[in-house]
Amino acid sequence: MADLPSLRKKIDSLDTTLINLLNERARVSLDIGNAKRQQDTAMDKKDVQVYMPSREKEIYDKRLNHGPLNDDSLQSIFREIMSASIALQTDVTVAYLGPPGTFSHQAAHECFGDSVLYVPQNQISDIIDAVEKGNTTYGLVPFENSTFGSVVETLDRAIHTSTRIRAETYLAVHQCLLSNSPLEKITKVYSHPQGLGQVQQWLSTHLPDAKRVSVKSTAQAAEMAAVEVGAAAVCSAICSELYGLDIVARDIEHGTSNTTRFLVLGKSSDKPTGNDHTMVRFTVDHRQPGALCDGLKVFKDYGLNLFKIDSRPSGIRPWHYVFFVECSGHADNDNVIQAIQDLNQFSVDVQVLGSFPNVRADL
């Protein structure tokens, strides 16, 4: 068995090799960035896409890990390597629902790593505005939760947007009750509507008389609870340190697999990977019997599975709705192109909101 000094010397040698290899990879990444810009010399620097979810999926899928590092640890390492690489190619900014400490902030960090600039926004519509106006490179918005369903603020803003979905990411959400007051003294609970929905059973059991107040984000809830006697916030444990609150209760969400799905928005979608989803928005003439049925049937006709259907008021007139459909395939695939063409025969205002790699394990 080797002695300790020899083992440490070997570690030092390996560290030197790792640094050299990382810098060699970084130089290649810079060359890739230059090649992207040379493909279209008229392209504005801000429009060059450096976040390539299809490429990341390819790297993760073909990576051979023989241990002893587990896959999650290795993926975290690769996440930071790729984060540093895209930051070398151009300045990358990511809008998210702030302030710091929200679950959106955590999801953005897990998706983009440490090497990009995060720009907190006050509400979901501000995130989409930032991407549309070119104020940030990308935006990350909450889309649905496994316990409380779709995020209506995101859907409502998606009725009118020029952004395109570029990727999806998932975050296991564990809600905590934070306060500087003991449980029996809490009379008011702040959180985002999604947060309150995910813990409504716990609140009904332990704080049935406390007033529930919806705010723009879980971190804002923590900010408000920190300066109000008898107030509490439903938010992440991280907010305890950020805003000086005690953790009164942990893991108060309903169910053991509470997960929120987020969408990454940009100016365009990425290329097909062979396992993609596409989001389509449209409306129909509600006075025509079977109009929605006819529109949805085209997806079956072209062998496209449907994973999610939502509807929201269009705002045009009462009882008129916009439909959001998520199907298998990529907008560049022939069967998706044909399905969208046929959908236009039965629907109006058909718009592809983007295609993105499917990263959900069970679909």
CSV table of N, CA and C in Angstrom, one decimal, residues 18-110:
chain,number,residue,atom,x,y,z
A,18,LEU,N,-5.5,17.7,-14.8
A,18,LEU,CA,-6.9,18.2,-14.9
A,18,LEU,C,-6.9,19.6,-15.3
A,19,ILE,N,-6.1,20.5,-14.7
A,19,ILE,CA,-6.1,21.9,-15.1
A,19,ILE,C,-5.7,22.1,-16.5
A,20,ASN,N,-4.6,21.4,-16.9
A,20,ASN,CA,-4.2,21.5,-18.3
A,20,ASN,C,-5.3,21.1,-19.3
A,21,LEU,N,-6.0,20.0,-19.0
A,21,LEU,CA,-7.0,19.5,-19.8
A,21,LEU,C,-8.2,20.4,-19.9
A,22,LEU,N,-8.6,21.0,-18.7
A,22,LEU,CA,-9.7,21.9,-18.7
A,22,LEU,C,-9.4,23.2,-19.5
A,23,ASN,N,-8.2,23.7,-19.4
A,23,ASN,CA,-7.8,24.8,-20.2
A,23,ASN,C,-7.7,24.5,-21.7
A,24,GLU,N,-7.3,23.3,-22.0
A,24,GLU,CA,-7.3,22.8,-23.4
A,24,GLU,C,-8.8,22.8,-23.9
A,25,ARG,N,-9.7,22.3,-23.1
A,25,ARG,CA,-11.1,22.2,-23.5
A,25,ARG,C,-11.6,23.6,-23.6
A,26,ALA,N,-11.2,24.6,-22.8
A,26,ALA,CA,-11.7,25.9,-22.8
A,26,ALA,C,-11.2,26.6,-24.1
A,27,ARG,N,-10.0,26.3,-24.6
A,27,ARG,CA,-9.5,26.9,-25.8
A,27,ARG,C,-10.4,26.4,-27.0
A,28,VAL,N,-10.7,25.1,-27.0
A,28,VAL,CA,-11.6,24.6,-28.0
A,28,VAL,C,-12.9,25.2,-28.0
A,29,SER,N,-13.4,25.4,-26.8
A,29,SER,CA,-14.7,26.1,-26.6
A,29,SER,C,-14.7,27.5,-27.2
A,30,LEU,N,-13.6,28.2,-27.0
A,30,LEU,CA,-13.5,29.5,-27.7
A,30,LEU,C,-13.5,29.4,-29.2
A,31,ASP,N,-12.8,28.4,-29.7
A,31,ASP,CA,-12.8,28.2,-31.2
A,31,ASP,C,-14.2,27.9,-31.7
A,32,ILE,N,-15.0,27.1,-30.9
A,32,ILE,CA,-16.4,26.9,-31.3
A,32,ILE,C,-17.2,28.1,-31.3
A,33,GLY,N,-17.0,29.0,-30.3
A,33,GLY,CA,-17.7,30.3,-30.3
A,33,GLY,C,-17.4,31.1,-31.5
A,34,ASN,N,-16.1,31.2,-31.9
A,34,ASN,CA,-15.7,31.9,-33.1
A,34,ASN,C,-16.4,31.3,-34.4
A,35,ALA,N,-16.4,30.0,-34.4
A,35,ALA,CA,-17.0,29.3,-35.6
A,35,ALA,C,-18.5,29.6,-35.7
A,36,LYS,N,-19.2,29.7,-34.6
A,36,LYS,CA,-20.6,30.0,-34.6
A,36,LYS,C,-20.8,31.4,-35.2
A,37,ARG,N,-20.0,32.3,-34.8
A,37,ARG,CA,-20.2,33.7,-35.3
A,37,ARG,C,-19.8,33.8,-36.7
A,38,GLN,N,-18.9,33.0,-37.2
A,38,GLN,CA,-18.5,33.0,-38.6
A,38,GLN,C,-19.5,32.4,-39.5
A,39,GLN,N,-20.4,31.6,-39.0
A,39,GLN,CA,-21.4,31.0,-39.8
A,39,GLN,C,-22.4,32.0,-40.3
A,40,ASP,N,-22.5,33.1,-39.6
A,40,ASP,CA,-23.4,34.2,-40.0
A,40,ASP,C,-22.7,35.5,-39.5
A,41,THR,N,-21.9,36.1,-40.4
A,41,THR,CA,-21.2,37.3,-40.0
A,41,THR,C,-22.1,38.5,-39.7
A,42,ALA,N,-23.4,38.4,-40.1
A,42,ALA,CA,-24.3,39.5,-39.9
A,42,ALA,C,-25.0,39.3,-38.5
A,43,MET,N,-24.8,38.2,-37.9
A,43,MET,CA,-25.5,37.9,-36.6
A,43,MET,C,-24.9,38.8,-35.5
A,44,ASP,N,-25.8,39.4,-34.8
A,44,ASP,CA,-25.5,40.2,-33.6
A,44,ASP,C,-24.8,39.3,-32.5
A,45,LYS,N,-23.9,39.8,-31.8
A,45,LYS,CA,-23.2,39.0,-30.8
A,45,LYS,C,-24.2,38.4,-29.8
A,46,LYS,N,-25.2,39.2,-29.4
A,46,LYS,CA,-26.2,38.8,-28.5
A,46,LYS,C,-27.0,37.6,-29.0
A,47,ASP,N,-27.1,37.5,-30.3
A,47,ASP,CA,-28.0,36.5,-30.9
A,47,ASP,C,-27.3,35.1,-31.1
A,48,VAL,N,-26.0,35.1,-30.8
A,48,VAL,CA,-25.3,33.8,-31.0
A,48,VAL,C,-25.7,32.9,-29.8
A,49,GLN,N,-26.2,31.7,-30.1
A,49,GLN,CA,-26.7,30.8,-29.1
A,49,GLN,C,-25.5,30.0,-28.5
A,50,VAL,N,-25.2,30.2,-27.2
A,50,VAL,CA,-24.1,29.4,-26.6
A,50,VAL,C,-24.6,28.3,-25.7
A,51,TYR,N,-25.9,28.4,-25.3
A,51,TYR,CA,-26.5,27.4,-24.4
A,51,TYR,C,-27.1,26.4,-25.3
A,52,MET,N,-26.6,25.2,-25.5
A,52,MET,CA,-27.0,24.2,-26.4
A,52,MET,C,-27.5,23.0,-25.7
A,53,PRO,N,-28.8,22.9,-25.3
A,53,PRO,CA,-29.3,21.8,-24.5
A,53,PRO,C,-29.2,20.5,-25.3
A,54,SER,N,-29.2,20.5,-26.6
A,54,SER,CA,-29.1,19.3,-27.4
A,54,SER,C,-27.7,18.7,-27.2
A,55,ARG,N,-26.7,19.6,-27.2
A,55,ARG,CA,-25.3,19.1,-27.1
A,55,ARG,C,-25.1,18.6,-25.7
A,56,GLU,N,-25.6,19.3,-24.7
A,56,GLU,CA,-25.5,18.8,-23.3
A,56,GLU,C,-26.1,17.5,-23.1
A,57,LYS,N,-27.3,17.3,-23.7
A,57,LYS,CA,-27.9,16.0,-23.6
A,57,LYS,C,-27.1,14.9,-24.2
A,58,GLU,N,-26.5,15.2,-25.3
A,58,GLU,CA,-25.6,14.3,-26.0
A,58,GLU,C,-24.4,13.9,-25.2
A,59,ILE,N,-23.8,14.9,-24.5
A,59,ILE,CA,-22.7,14.6,-23.6
A,59,ILE,C,-23.0,13.8,-22.5
A,60,TYR,N,-24.2,14.1,-21.8
A,60,TYR,CA,-24.6,13.3,-20.7
A,60,TYR,C,-25.0,11.9,-21.1
A,61,ASP,N,-25.6,11.7,-22.2
A,61,ASP,CA,-26.1,10.4,-22.6
A,61,ASP,C,-24.9,9.5,-23.0
A,62,LYS,N,-23.9,10.0,-23.6
A,62,LYS,CA,-22.8,9.1,-24.0
A,62,LYS,C,-21.7,9.0,-23.0
A,63,ARG,N,-21.8,9.8,-21.9
A,63,ARG,CA,-20.7,9.7,-20.9
A,63,ARG,C,-20.7,8.4,-20.2
A,64,LEU,N,-19.5,7.8,-20.1
A,64,LEU,CA,-19.3,6.5,-19.5
A,64,LEU,C,-18.6,6.7,-18.1
A,65,ASN,N,-19.4,6.4,-17.1
A,65,ASN,CA,-18.9,6.6,-15.7
A,65,ASN,C,-18.6,5.2,-15.1
A,66,HIS,N,-17.4,4.9,-14.7
A,66,HIS,CA,-17.0,3.7,-14.1
A,66,HIS,C,-16.8,3.8,-12.6
A,67,GLY,N,-17.1,5.0,-12.0
A,67,GLY,CA,-17.0,5.2,-10.6
A,67,GLY,C,-15.5,5.5,-10.2
A,68,PRO,N,-15.3,5.8,-8.9
A,68,PRO,CA,-16.3,5.7,-7.8
A,68,PRO,C,-17.2,6.9,-7.7
A,69,LEU,N,-17.0,8.0,-8.5
A,69,LEU,CA,-17.9,9.1,-8.5
A,69,LEU,C,-19.3,8.6,-9.0
A,70,ASN,N,-20.4,9.1,-8.3
A,70,ASN,CA,-21.7,8.7,-8.8
A,70,ASN,C,-22.1,9.6,-10.0
A,71,ASP,N,-23.2,9.3,-10.7
A,71,ASP,CA,-23.6,10.1,-11.9
A,71,ASP,C,-23.9,11.5,-11.5
A,72,ASP,N,-24.6,11.7,-10.4
A,72,ASP,CA,-25.0,13.0,-10.0
A,72,ASP,C,-23.8,13.9,-9.7
A,73,SER,N,-22.8,13.4,-9.1
A,73,SER,CA,-21.6,14.2,-8.8
A,73,SER,C,-20.9,14.5,-10.1
A,74,LEU,N,-20.8,13.6,-11.0
A,74,LEU,CA,-20.1,13.8,-12.2
A,74,LEU,C,-20.9,14.8,-13.1
A,75,GLN,N,-22.2,14.7,-13.1
A,75,GLN,CA,-23.0,15.7,-13.8
A,75,GLN,C,-22.8,17.1,-13.3
A,76,SER,N,-22.7,17.2,-12.0
A,76,SER,CA,-22.5,18.6,-11.4
A,76,SER,C,-21.2,19.1,-11.8
A,77,ILE,N,-20.2,18.3,-11.9
A,77,ILE,CA,-18.9,18.7,-12.3
A,77,ILE,C,-18.9,19.2,-13.8
A,78,PHE,N,-19.6,18.4,-14.6
A,78,PHE,CA,-19.7,18.7,-16.0
A,78,PHE,C,-20.5,20.0,-16.2
A,79,ARG,N,-21.5,20.2,-15.4
A,79,ARG,CA,-22.4,21.4,-15.4
A,79,ARG,C,-21.5,22.6,-15.3
A,80,GLU,N,-20.6,22.6,-14.3
A,80,GLU,CA,-19.7,23.8,-14.1
A,80,GLU,C,-18.7,24.0,-15.2
A,81,ILE,N,-18.2,22.8,-15.8
A,81,ILE,CA,-17.3,22.9,-16.9
A,81,ILE,C,-18.0,23.6,-18.1
A,82,MET,N,-19.2,23.2,-18.4
A,82,MET,CA,-19.9,23.8,-19.5
A,82,MET,C,-20.3,25.2,-19.2
A,83,SER,N,-20.7,25.5,-18.0
A,83,SER,CA,-21.0,26.8,-17.6
A,83,SER,C,-19.8,27.8,-17.9
A,84,ALA,N,-18.6,27.4,-17.4
A,84,ALA,CA,-17.4,28.2,-17.7
A,84,ALA,C,-17.2,28.3,-19.2
A,85,SER,N,-17.5,27.3,-19.9
A,85,SER,CA,-17.2,27.3,-21.4
A,85,SER,C,-18.1,28.3,-22.1
A,86,ILE,N,-19.4,28.3,-21.8
A,86,ILE,CA,-20.3,29.2,-22.5
A,86,ILE,C,-20.0,30.6,-22.1
A,87,ALA,N,-19.6,30.8,-20.8
A,87,ALA,CA,-19.3,32.2,-20.4
A,87,ALA,C,-18.0,32.7,-21.1
A,88,LEU,N,-17.1,31.8,-21.5
A,88,LEU,CA,-16.0,32.3,-22.3
A,88,LEU,C,-16.4,32.8,-23.7
A,89,GLN,N,-17.4,32.1,-24.3
A,89,GLN,CA,-17.8,32.5,-25.6
A,89,GLN,C,-18.5,33.8,-25.7
A,90,THR,N,-19.3,34.2,-24.7
A,90,THR,CA,-20.0,35.5,-24.7
A,90,THR,C,-20.5,35.7,-23.3
A,91,ASP,N,-20.9,36.9,-23.0
A,91,ASP,CA,-21.5,37.3,-21.7
A,91,ASP,C,-22.9,36.7,-21.7
A,92,VAL,N,-23.2,35.8,-20.7
A,92,VAL,CA,-24.5,35.2,-20.6
A,92,VAL,C,-25.2,35.7,-19.4
A,93,THR,N,-26.4,36.2,-19.6
A,93,THR,CA,-27.3,36.6,-18.5
A,93,THR,C,-28.6,35.8,-18.5
A,94,VAL,N,-29.0,35.5,-17.3
A,94,VAL,CA,-30.2,34.7,-17.2
A,94,VAL,C,-31.2,35.4,-16.2
A,95,ALA,N,-32.4,35.7,-16.7
A,95,ALA,CA,-33.5,36.2,-15.9
A,95,ALA,C,-34.2,35.1,-15.2
A,96,TYR,N,-34.6,35.4,-13.9
A,96,TYR,CA,-35.3,34.4,-13.1
A,96,TYR,C,-36.2,35.2,-12.1
A,97,LEU,N,-37.2,34.5,-11.6
A,97,LEU,CA,-38.1,35.1,-10.6
A,97,LEU,C,-37.4,35.2,-9.3
A,98,GLY,N,-37.1,36.5,-8.9
A,98,GLY,CA,-36.3,36.8,-7.7
A,98,GLY,C,-37.3,37.1,-6.6
A,99,PRO,N,-36.6,37.6,-5.5
A,99,PRO,CA,-35.2,37.9,-5.3
A,99,PRO,C,-34.4,36.6,-5.0
A,100,PRO,N,-33.1,36.8,-4.8
A,100,PRO,CA,-32.3,35.6,-4.5
A,100,PRO,C,-32.8,34.6,-3.5
A,101,GLY,N,-32.7,33.3,-3.7
A,101,GLY,CA,-33.2,32.4,-2.7
A,101,GLY,C,-34.5,31.7,-3.2
A,102,THR,N,-35.1,32.1,-4.3
A,102,THR,CA,-36.3,31.4,-4.7
A,102,THR,C,-36.0,30.1,-5.3
A,103,PHE,N,-37.0,29.3,-5.5
A,103,PHE,CA,-36.7,28.0,-6.1
A,103,PHE,C,-36.4,28.2,-7.6
A,104,SER,N,-36.8,29.3,-8.2
A,104,SER,CA,-36.4,29.6,-9.6
A,104,SER,C,-34.9,29.9,-9.6
A,105,HIS,N,-34.4,30.6,-8.6
A,105,HIS,CA,-33.0,30.9,-8.5
A,105,HIS,C,-32.2,29.6,-8.4
A,106,GLN,N,-32.7,28.6,-7.6
A,106,GLN,CA,-32.0,27.3,-7.5
A,106,GLN,C,-32.0,26.6,-8.8
A,107,ALA,N,-33.2,26.6,-9.5
A,107,ALA,CA,-33.3,25.8,-10.7
A,107,ALA,C,-32.4,26.4,-11.8
A,108,ALA,N,-32.3,27.8,-11.9
A,108,ALA,CA,-31.5,28.4,-12.8
A,108,ALA,C,-30.0,28.1,-12.6
A,109,HIS,N,-29.6,28.1,-11.3
A,109,HIS,CA,-28.2,27.8,-11.0
A,109,HIS,C,-27.9,26.4,-11.4
A,110,GLU,N,-28.8,25.4,-11.1
A,110,GLU,CA,-28.6,24.0,-11.4
A,110,GLU,C,-28.5,23.8,-13.0
